[in-house]
C-alpha cells in the first residue's frame, strides 16, 4: 500500500496551514471530524480503538526544541509522523478494519492523514478537531475523559483560560508575568504588546529571570501560574521554577492573548481580572461573530494587502476569503473613509494572522497601531480581532462553541 498524501508539500508550517484550509472541505465525507466530547464517546465504545498521533517524535514525547510544541499526548497512542506515513504503510494496513482516531497539534496534519487513509480504503477514520491545542485549552469539566486520556512529560501543568480565571481569583495563588517591563506596563514600542495584564501579577521578565528568581523563594509553597503574550517564554520560566524547587507550577496555555480573547471585551470577568487594556477593544472569534451579526452600522475594515483580500496571494495560506460586508482598506484609505463618520461609529479591524506574528517575521500592517490611532482621534467603538482572520477560519472548523463562525465568512468557496 502506498498512501498518497504528498500531492502538496507537508514540510513547512505555511503549507500545513494551507492544508488545513483545503482539507476542511473533506470533513465528514469519507472521514469524520469530531470534537473531543465525541472522541470520549468513541473511545468508550471502541476499546480496541487505534489512537494515531501524526506529529513529530519530539512533539509526541514532549522533547521538541520548540517549547510551545510540547503540549502532551493521548495515553496509548502510536506515533507515526505525517512525513513517515508511507514508510509505515504495512503497519497501518493491519489497522484497516479498526476504528482509528487521528490527532495532531491543531488538526491540520490529522486532516491530511485522515483523508489519505480514507482514500486508501480505511472506513472508520476520525480526526479530532483542534487537536491537542483544544485538549489543553479545555477544562476537565468540558472534556469528560481528559483526566484518564491526557498525559505529558512536562514537569509543569498547562492551564487553559477557563481554569485560569478561577486560579486568578484565588488570592492564595501567585501569578507571574514574564513579559518585558515595557509590555507589562503598556509602554512597548510594538503596540500589539500593549494589551494589559492580569491584576495582581508579578512582573519578572524572562531575560532577568535567573537573577530575580531568588526573590520568588517565599512563593515556593504556593500554586504559581506563569504567563507571557503567547506561551514559549512562560514555559521556559516554568522549567526554571521547577528546577528551583517550586512544587506547583502551571503555564497559561497560549498566554495572555488567549486569556483575553476568551472573554468578552465588555464582560465583568475581564474587568475584574485584568488591568491596563488599551482604549480600543481586543476581541476573539466568539465576540467577532456576535459583533458582525448584531451591530447595526458596523464598518468591517479588512487591513490586508489587496491581493490577499481578492484571494490572489502567491501564498495559498493567505487566501482566506473575508468577513462578510468587509471592505479592503489601506491605512490611509480607512482614515479617509471615516472622515465624515460620527466618532461613535462601530469599527471592526482585522489583518490576516495574530498581531504578534509581526515579531516572527510575518508581514503586513500593524493593525494594533491603527486601532490606537483611531481611538486617539476620538473613535469610541473600535474593535480589533486580535488573532486575525485566520483565527475565525480555524475556529469555524475546530472549536465547538464557534461552529457558527463560518456564517460570517464569505468568498471562501473551495478554500476550506
CSV table of C-alpha atoms in Angstrom, one decimal, residues 1 45 51 53 60 76-77 82-83 117 146 152 155 206 211 220 246 260-261 263 277 342 352 357 364 391:
chain,number,residue,atom,x,y,z
A,1,UNK,CA,0.0,0.0,0.0
A,45,UNK,CA,-17.5,2.4,22.7
A,51,UNK,CA,-5.1,6.3,18.6
A,53,UNK,CA,-0.6,10.7,16.7
A,60,UNK,CA,4.8,13.3,20.8
A,76,UNK,CA,-1.7,4.6,24.4
A,77,UNK,CA,-1.3,6.5,21.1
A,82,UNK,CA,3.0,12.7,8.9
A,83,UNK,CA,6.2,12.7,6.9
A,117,UNK,CA,-6.3,6.8,5.0
A,146,UNK,CA,-9.3,14.2,29.8
A,152,UNK,CA,2.6,14.8,29.4
A,155,UNK,CA,7.0,18.9,34.8
A,206,UNK,CA,12.4,36.2,31.3
A,211,UNK,CA,18.8,36.9,38.6
A,220,UNK,CA,7.6,28.1,46.8
A,246,UNK,CA,8.7,25.1,43.2
A,260,UNK,CA,-8.2,38.0,26.9
A,261,UNK,CA,-9.8,36.7,23.7
A,263,UNK,CA,-13.7,36.7,27.4
A,277,UNK,CA,-6.3,47.5,28.5
A,342,UNK,CA,-19.6,60.0,13.6
A,352,UNK,CA,-4.6,38.0,8.4
A,357,UNK,CA,3.1,37.4,14.2
A,364,UNK,CA,1.5,43.2,7.0
A,391,UNK,CA,-8.5,32.6,13.8
